[in-house]
């Protein structure tokens, strides 16, 4: 499951659930965010809470749940909204607790004849994620060149430039945009997700689920310079949410599996989705 820009295994999620809040707002937020996402994966209607989930993931960003912290005052409104959803006070109603099923009287069963136990077949190498998966803007912001290179990460960028609206931006410009805090600038928030979506598509992801939003985003940006101009968040929020959902794998071809990444090579069509 994705929390912010990081994916967590089932074991990680259980560990988070079993970690006391103890004044750490990040843990408190993660508890409710995990529950909401599990409810939605189990068939609950996401519409009443989708915006809060998106904002919670954006707030968590690159923070690591279980290691980092947030002030409770920063997350309190999100925690309240998610808790209300999970408890059935908003959105879909709360599930009734199942009634215990009466245990039937035992009936004698014949003793089964022992059968030889088959020797388990050793499991093979995990199957690589098929070409065409997506990753978040946080991944692209840390797995590129120049300002988008962090630590020992490999450079996965499949292009040297991109058009945002009617303007072409170099790799250095795109990295500067990805590393510029939004601070209420809807143009920057939109550009970040648009860059990630276009890099995912250039890397082999199917664009059909998001192409209309990409075209609308480019039309809205037009001749604006993302590095200098601004837009109100109210004008971009719907497109930001749609692009963010695509990049996170909530829509479209799906998010790349959480396994060790291999660097790109001439033999890989979608290097982000090929693993050791």
Short mmCIF file of C-alpha atoms in Angstrom, two decimals:
data_model
loop_
_atom_site.label_atom_id
_atom_site.label_comp_id
_atom_site.label_asym_id
_atom_site.label_seq_id
_atom_site.Cartn_x
_atom_site.Cartn_y
_atom_site.Cartn_z
CA UNK A 1 0.00 0.00 0.00
CA UNK A 2 1.17 3.51 -0.81
CA UNK A 3 1.42 6.06 2.04
CA UNK A 4 2.72 9.34 0.69
CA UNK A 5 5.48 8.54 -1.81
CA UNK A 6 6.50 5.21 -0.23
CA UNK A 7 5.06 1.71 -0.60
CA UNK A 8 4.64 -0.47 2.50
CA UNK A 9 4.30 -4.25 2.70
CA UNK A 10 1.60 -6.03 4.69
CA UNK A 11 4.14 -6.59 7.48
CA UNK A 12 5.04 -2.89 7.49
CA UNK A 13 1.37 -1.88 7.70
CA UNK A 14 0.76 -4.25 10.62
CA UNK A 15 3.79 -2.81 12.41
CA UNK A 16 2.41 0.72 11.91
CA UNK A 17 -1.01 -0.35 13.25
CA UNK A 18 0.70 -1.77 16.36
CA UNK A 19 2.81 1.34 16.97
CA UNK A 20 1.32 3.61 19.70
CA UNK A 21 0.66 7.19 18.59
CA UNK A 22 2.41 8.74 21.65
CA UNK A 23 2.07 12.28 20.33
CA UNK A 24 3.34 11.47 16.81
CA UNK A 25 0.78 12.89 14.37
CA UNK A 26 2.33 10.94 11.47
CA UNK A 27 1.49 7.60 13.15
CA UNK A 28 -2.01 8.81 14.04
CA UNK A 29 -2.63 9.90 10.43
CA UNK A 30 -1.18 6.67 9.04
CA UNK A 31 -3.47 4.53 11.25
CA UNK A 32 -6.60 6.14 9.81
CA UNK A 33 -5.25 6.43 6.26
CA UNK A 34 -4.42 2.71 6.13
CA UNK A 35 -7.90 1.86 7.44
CA UNK A 36 -9.59 4.10 4.86
CA UNK A 37 -7.58 2.63 1.98
CA UNK A 38 -8.33 -0.92 3.15
CA UNK A 39 -12.05 -0.07 3.37
CA UNK A 40 -11.98 1.29 -0.19
CA UNK A 41 -10.04 -1.74 -1.46
CA UNK A 42 -12.75 -3.85 0.18
CA UNK A 43 -15.46 -2.12 -1.86
CA UNK A 44 -16.39 1.03 0.10
CA UNK A 45 -17.29 4.13 -1.95
CA UNK A 46 -14.18 6.39 -2.00
CA UNK A 47 -15.96 9.53 -3.19
CA UNK A 48 -16.67 11.13 0.24
CA UNK A 49 -13.03 10.78 1.37
CA UNK A 50 -10.99 10.81 -1.85
CA UNK A 51 -9.91 14.44 -1.45
CA UNK A 52 -8.82 13.90 2.18
CA UNK A 53 -6.86 10.78 1.20
CA UNK A 54 -5.10 12.67 -1.59
CA UNK A 55 -4.25 15.57 0.74
CA UNK A 56 -3.02 13.15 3.44
CA UNK A 57 -0.71 11.41 0.97
CA UNK A 58 0.59 14.78 -0.17
CA UNK A 59 1.24 15.80 3.45
CA UNK A 60 3.13 12.57 4.17
CA UNK A 61 5.13 12.91 0.93
CA UNK A 62 8.62 11.45 1.34
CA UNK A 63 8.30 10.97 5.11
CA UNK A 64 8.79 7.40 6.31
CA UNK A 65 6.01 6.24 8.65
CA UNK A 66 7.59 4.56 11.65
CA UNK A 67 10.74 6.70 11.44
CA UNK A 68 9.67 10.30 10.92
CA UNK A 69 7.20 12.45 12.88
CA UNK A 70 4.58 15.18 12.38
CA UNK A 71 3.06 17.58 14.89
CA UNK A 72 -0.48 16.41 15.82
CA UNK A 73 -1.86 19.89 15.11
CA UNK A 74 -0.79 19.56 11.47
CA UNK A 75 -2.71 16.32 10.91
CA UNK A 76 -5.70 16.70 13.25
CA UNK A 77 -8.23 17.77 10.60
CA UNK A 78 -7.25 14.87 8.34
CA UNK A 79 -7.37 12.37 11.22
CA UNK A 80 -10.85 13.55 12.23
CA UNK A 81 -12.17 13.27 8.64
CA UNK A 82 -10.65 9.82 8.06
CA UNK A 83 -11.86 8.54 11.44
CA UNK A 84 -15.39 9.73 10.70
CA UNK A 85 -15.29 7.89 7.37
CA UNK A 86 -13.91 4.68 8.90
CA UNK A 87 -16.50 4.74 11.70
CA UNK A 88 -19.37 5.27 9.25
CA UNK A 89 -20.22 8.80 10.40
CA UNK A 90 -19.62 10.11 6.88
CA UNK A 91 -19.74 8.37 3.53
CA UNK A 92 -20.81 4.72 3.55
CA UNK A 93 -22.34 3.35 6.79
CA UNK A 94 -20.33 1.33 9.26
CA UNK A 95 -20.44 -2.45 8.82
CA UNK A 96 -22.45 -4.33 11.46
CA UNK A 97 -20.47 -6.64 13.67
CA UNK A 98 -21.07 -10.22 12.48
CA UNK A 99 -23.17 -12.41 14.81
CA UNK A 100 -21.47 -15.57 16.02
CA UNK A 101 -22.41 -18.59 13.96
CA UNK A 102 -23.73 -21.45 16.12
CA UNK A 103 -21.33 -24.35 16.22
CA UNK A 104 -23.06 -27.50 14.91
CA UNK A 105 -23.00 -30.64 16.99
CA UNK A 106 -19.96 -32.65 16.01
CA UNK A 107 -20.59 -35.78 14.00
CA UNK A 108 -18.14 -38.66 13.91
CA UNK A 109 -15.91 -38.59 10.89
CA UNK A 110 -13.93 -41.54 9.60
CA UNK A 111 -10.21 -41.49 10.18
CA UNK A 112 -8.64 -40.44 6.89
CA UNK A 113 -6.13 -42.71 5.23
CA UNK A 114 -2.71 -41.07 5.29
CA UNK A 115 -1.50 -39.89 1.93
CA UNK A 116 2.10 -39.09 1.07
CA UNK A 117 2.95 -35.42 1.43
CA UNK A 118 4.21 -33.93 -1.79
CA UNK A 119 7.59 -32.27 -1.69
CA UNK A 120 7.04 -28.56 -2.28
CA UNK A 121 8.41 -27.21 -5.51
CA UNK A 122 11.00 -24.48 -4.89
CA UNK A 123 9.64 -21.07 -5.82
CA UNK A 124 11.36 -19.36 -8.71
CA UNK A 125 12.58 -15.83 -9.16
CA UNK A 126 9.78 -13.26 -8.65
CA UNK A 127 8.15 -12.31 -11.93
CA UNK A 128 9.13 -8.77 -12.99
CA UNK A 129 6.39 -6.18 -13.12
CA UNK A 130 5.23 -5.98 -16.76
CA UNK A 131 6.26 -2.92 -18.76
CA UNK A 132 3.87 -0.01 -18.37
CA UNK A 133 3.56 0.61 -14.63
CA UNK A 134 3.70 4.09 -13.04
CA UNK A 135 5.60 5.78 -10.20
CA UNK A 136 5.02 9.02 -8.28
CA UNK A 137 6.52 12.46 -8.79
CA UNK A 138 8.56 11.79 -5.64
CA UNK A 139 10.32 8.92 -7.42
CA UNK A 140 11.15 11.00 -10.50
CA UNK A 141 12.36 13.84 -8.26
CA UNK A 142 15.01 11.55 -6.75
CA UNK A 143 15.95 9.24 -9.65
CA UNK A 144 17.15 11.67 -12.31
CA UNK A 145 20.21 13.77 -13.03
CA UNK A 146 21.49 17.10 -11.65
CA UNK A 147 19.16 18.31 -8.86
CA UNK A 148 16.96 15.23 -9.24
CA UNK A 149 19.76 12.85 -8.29
CA UNK A 150 19.82 11.69 -4.67
CA UNK A 151 22.36 9.39 -3.01
CA UNK A 152 23.15 6.23 -4.93
CA UNK A 153 19.89 6.29 -6.94
CA UNK A 154 20.12 5.49 -10.64
CA UNK A 155 18.97 7.93 -13.32
CA UNK A 156 15.68 6.54 -14.73
CA UNK A 157 14.60 9.59 -16.72
CA UNK A 158 13.72 8.47 -20.29
CA UNK A 159 13.81 11.97 -21.85
CA UNK A 160 16.02 15.08 -21.86
CA UNK A 161 13.16 17.62 -22.07
CA UNK A 162 9.37 17.93 -21.79
CA UNK A 163 6.72 20.39 -22.92
CA UNK A 164 4.43 21.81 -20.22
CA UNK A 165 1.76 23.84 -21.94
CA UNK A 166 3.41 25.57 -24.90
CA UNK A 167 6.90 25.81 -23.35
CA UNK A 168 9.72 23.26 -23.55
CA UNK A 169 11.72 22.66 -20.36
CA UNK A 170 15.15 21.06 -20.01
CA UNK A 171 16.02 18.35 -17.51
CA UNK A 172 17.49 20.99 -15.19
CA UNK A 173 14.31 23.10 -15.44
CA UNK A 174 12.08 20.07 -14.75
CA UNK A 175 14.16 19.11 -11.71
CA UNK A 176 13.92 22.68 -10.43
CA UNK A 177 10.12 22.51 -10.73
CA UNK A 178 9.98 19.16 -8.91
CA UNK A 179 12.13 20.57 -6.12
CA UNK A 180 10.22 23.86 -5.73
CA UNK A 181 7.77 23.87 -2.77
CA UNK A 182 4.17 24.39 -3.88
CA UNK A 183 3.36 27.03 -1.22
CA UNK A 184 -0.17 27.54 -2.50
CA UNK A 185 0.85 27.85 -6.16
CA UNK A 186 -1.55 25.64 -8.13
CA UNK A 187 0.60 25.95 -11.26
CA UNK A 188 3.55 24.30 -9.52
CA UNK A 189 1.37 21.56 -8.02
CA UNK A 190 -0.08 20.83 -11.47
CA UNK A 191 3.31 20.91 -13.19
CA UNK A 192 4.80 18.38 -10.74
CA UNK A 193 2.10 15.80 -11.42
CA UNK A 194 2.11 16.55 -15.15
CA UNK A 195 5.87 15.98 -15.33
CA UNK A 196 5.51 12.65 -13.52
CA UNK A 197 2.67 11.51 -15.79
CA UNK A 198 4.58 12.41 -18.96
CA UNK A 199 7.72 10.66 -17.70
CA UNK A 200 5.66 7.56 -16.87
CA UNK A 201 4.18 7.57 -20.38
CA UNK A 202 7.59 8.15 -22.00
CA UNK A 203 8.74 5.16 -19.94
CA UNK A 204 6.07 2.91 -21.45
CA UNK A 205 2.92 3.42 -19.35
CA UNK A 206 -0.44 3.33 -21.18
CA UNK A 207 -1.67 6.96 -21.46
CA UNK A 208 -5.31 6.21 -22.35
CA UNK A 209 -6.64 6.62 -18.79
CA UNK A 210 -5.05 10.06 -18.32
CA UNK A 211 -4.61 11.58 -21.79
CA UNK A 212 -7.68 13.82 -21.49
CA UNK A 213 -6.39 15.24 -18.19
CA UNK A 214 -2.93 15.77 -19.67
CA UNK A 215 -4.40 17.66 -22.63
CA UNK A 216 -6.52 19.77 -20.26
CA UNK A 217 -3.49 20.51 -18.05
CA UNK A 218 -1.38 21.59 -21.05
CA UNK A 219 -4.22 23.81 -22.28
CA UNK A 220 -4.58 25.42 -18.84
CA UNK A 221 -0.84 26.09 -18.56
CA UNK A 222 -0.62 27.44 -22.13
CA UNK A 223 2.10 30.11 -22.38
CA UNK A 224 2.63 30.39 -18.63
CA UNK A 225 6.18 29.89 -17.37
CA UNK A 226 6.01 27.31 -14.59
CA UNK A 227 9.23 28.63 -13.07
CA UNK A 228 7.88 32.17 -12.76
CA UNK A 229 4.07 32.31 -12.99
CA UNK A 230 1.28 31.00 -10.75
CA UNK A 231 -2.33 29.75 -10.76
CA UNK A 232 -4.83 29.49 -7.90
CA UNK A 233 -5.15 25.97 -6.48
CA UNK A 234 -8.90 26.08 -7.12
CA UNK A 235 -8.18 26.17 -10.86
CA UNK A 236 -5.85 23.15 -10.80
CA UNK A 237 -7.00 20.90 -7.94
CA UNK A 238 -9.18 18.56 -10.02
CA UNK A 239 -6.44 17.99 -12.59
CA UNK A 240 -3.80 17.56 -9.86
CA UNK A 241 -5.93 14.86 -8.21
CA UNK A 242 -6.50 13.03 -11.52
CA UNK A 243 -2.81 13.07 -12.44
CA UNK A 244 -1.77 12.08 -8.91
CA UNK A 245 -4.16 9.10 -9.00
CA UNK A 246 -2.63 7.97 -12.31
CA UNK A 247 0.94 8.33 -11.05
CA UNK A 248 0.12 6.43 -7.85
CA UNK A 249 -1.55 3.61 -9.77
CA UNK A 250 -5.07 4.28 -8.46
CA UNK A 251 -6.08 4.63 -12.12
CA UNK A 252 -4.41 3.53 -15.33
CA UNK A 253 -1.96 0.61 -15.64
CA UNK A 254 -1.08 0.45 -11.91
CA UNK A 255 1.85 1.32 -9.66
CA UNK A 256 5.21 -0.42 -10.10
CA UNK A 257 5.85 -3.25 -7.62
CA UNK A 258 7.79 -2.47 -4.46
CA UNK A 259 10.96 -4.44 -5.30
CA UNK A 260 14.64 -3.51 -5.81
CA UNK A 261 15.01 -1.51 -9.01
CA UNK A 262 17.48 -2.20 -11.81
CA UNK A 263 19.06 0.70 -13.68
CA UNK A 264 17.82 1.33 -17.25
CA UNK A 265 19.50 -0.50 -20.10
CA UNK A 266 19.02 -0.72 -23.85
CA UNK A 267 17.14 -3.98 -23.34
CA UNK A 268 14.46 -2.63 -20.98
CA UNK A 269 11.32 -1.10 -22.41
CA UNK A 270 10.04 0.10 -19.05
CA UNK A 271 13.10 0.14 -16.72
CA UNK A 272 11.20 1.37 -13.67
CA UNK A 273 9.21 -1.87 -13.72
CA UNK A 274 12.12 -4.31 -14.22
CA UNK A 275 13.61 -5.76 -11.06
CA UNK A 276 16.47 -7.91 -9.81
#
